[in-house]
Amino acid sequence: MTSRSSSGRTLMKARERFLEGGSADGIGVRDEIRASWVRSRQLAVAADRVEPAQVERPHAQSLLLDCARPVLQDVAAELADEPVALLLTGPQGVVLDRICGDNSLVRRLDTRRLAPGFTYAESSVGTNGIGTALETRRPTLVLGGEHFAGDLCVFGCAGAPIIHPLTSALMGVVDLTSWAGDANTLLLSFARSVAGRIQDRLLERVSKREVALMHDYLLACQHNTGPVLALSNELTIMNAHTQQSFDAVDQSALLARVGDAAGSAEPLTLLADLPSGQVVRLAYEPAFTDTSVHAGGVVRVQTQVPVAGRREAKVAPPVRLPGVVGSSAPWQRVCRGALDSRRRGEWLVLEGEPGVGKLAVLTGVHLAVSPTEHIRVMDPASSSEVDAWLESVADELDNPGPGTLILRRAHELPDEAVSGLSELLMSHLSRAGAPAPVWVAVTMDSGARSAALEAELLPHFPHTLEVPPLRRRLDDLAPLADHFARRFSRDQELTISDAAMNMLRRMPWQGNVEQLRRVLSRAVRQRRTGVIDVDQLPPECRSVRRRRFTVMESLERDAIVEALDTHDGNKELAAIALGMSRATIYRKIKGYGIHLDAS
């Protein structure tokens, strides 16, 4: 007992030290608790009291409640003489049900609003058995002083996630809460057991349609060595052959093409032109339950199908630019377009959000085409530097030999600099003829064009490319992260763990590649060899709160955004390019929350 009390006092001191602004490293706090404390602090959760958000009408999942309530009632009967509360929450941490036979514990839970209708996500109350289990998707035990909010330190709680048996979706958490002095690791074992019993009942109740579709899919995989897809309104599956044969953009196009067919109760054969240039035949077979209810369909994919009367599409080889990392289709399109412009001697404008890598593309293009020639990168002029800046530009344009001139952040130029630059470029072009000996490229932020830029500068540039933000090319995230880790560790044996990479993938990346560079730079300060794990990532990576799309949803969303960008927001043309109906693309734009410019 003395040892346990001493341990509790040590933990409370560690918590106080952390809340006062100190680090939780090396103070006897478990890794998962330390990571949760950091997330809670970054989310500005109150540490002295609990303030759970209240949901007026909790969205109770009927399937989860129907399956869980009999289990909870049976368990409550087993624990009738114990001071333990059983709680069930949804996937956002909203308490859906609570059963407790101990009146004193019930009263204390009520004062902490640990009751139906209140949210116990980490973002609401900090480290706790419910919210931390939801955040990590792992069974989690939080004892006494391990809670972030002081009001919860009287409790010990164990939360276990409830996972859908077929879709692997996180449905909620079952939590067992007791007094801190009575709680131990057995509470966590019991929570796991209860969650398992609920999942068993879920499996019994899984839709017969899902079971029928899964049966036909597995049968197709056994008798087919190529790519196979299965999909319904609730379920989408693709085998390893599909993932290996097609990149992310092509996978999205496949799903979009067969999405409309999934509602058909008749076999269909479709052709699809994929963004990579491949042409594939899709053989769709509907799936039915034993009572002849339509359950979706299974699609066998045959690649490289010749079409009568048309040439076979050629797949362009990937563009490799020195110092540039990325192989996703949106990034490759930009690299290829910039390289073509450089080879033709056509001046170029690169637009994009700050930090997307515009300068890296232009520098890589220069090194790929003319590595021995002169290159000059010039930052924008301030109002007081216009004359000197224009003189430097004139010197570069008058350089007798070929070379590259990159003018960064043109949107920051004052109007007098824009006018002067326009005159210099016009004079240079009239003297040099075509192609001009100096290749000029301009970078600017998206949506930052001034009237002066539109009227005076941009007419000198025949082509503009939009560089996609990092969140639209997440296929490039892992190679970029590895690139920065090697660079900052000076090519030491340094890798990034799967858990850390998953956390990086969840970030919105408003700062794009530059933000990733900063993140990895800070991580390498803590870990220079071995494996970068979640604990080495800066706090901004561990406090992300946004909707988590499935892999399939992310692929489809990115393909739709890419098609809309390619066709200037024209939904009908984007739908044709993706092989889906106009009604489908409208529905998916709304479902994914894709924002389009009013223009």
Short mmCIF file of C-alpha atoms in Angstrom, two decimals, residues 8 164 169 180 186 216 246 292 386 412 458 467 471 534:
data_model
loop_
_atom_site.label_atom_id
_atom_site.label_comp_id
_atom_site.label_asym_id
_atom_site.label_seq_id
_atom_site.Cartn_x
_atom_site.Cartn_y
_atom_site.Cartn_z
CA GLY A 8 0.71 7.99 -6.89
CA HIS A 164 -16.72 -3.06 -36.95
CA ALA A 169 -14.49 1.28 -38.79
CA ALA A 180 -8.57 5.51 -8.61
CA LEU A 186 -7.49 -6.02 -14.37
CA ASP A 216 -18.20 -13.52 -53.82
CA PHE A 246 -2.39 0.89 -60.40
CA SER A 292 -31.94 -12.88 -53.73
CA VAL A 386 12.74 48.97 -56.58
CA GLU A 412 4.72 40.85 -53.31
CA LEU A 458 1.67 37.86 -66.90
CA VAL A 467 1.62 23.36 -58.04
CA ARG A 471 -2.53 17.40 -48.86
CA VAL A 534 5.66 9.44 -32.43
#
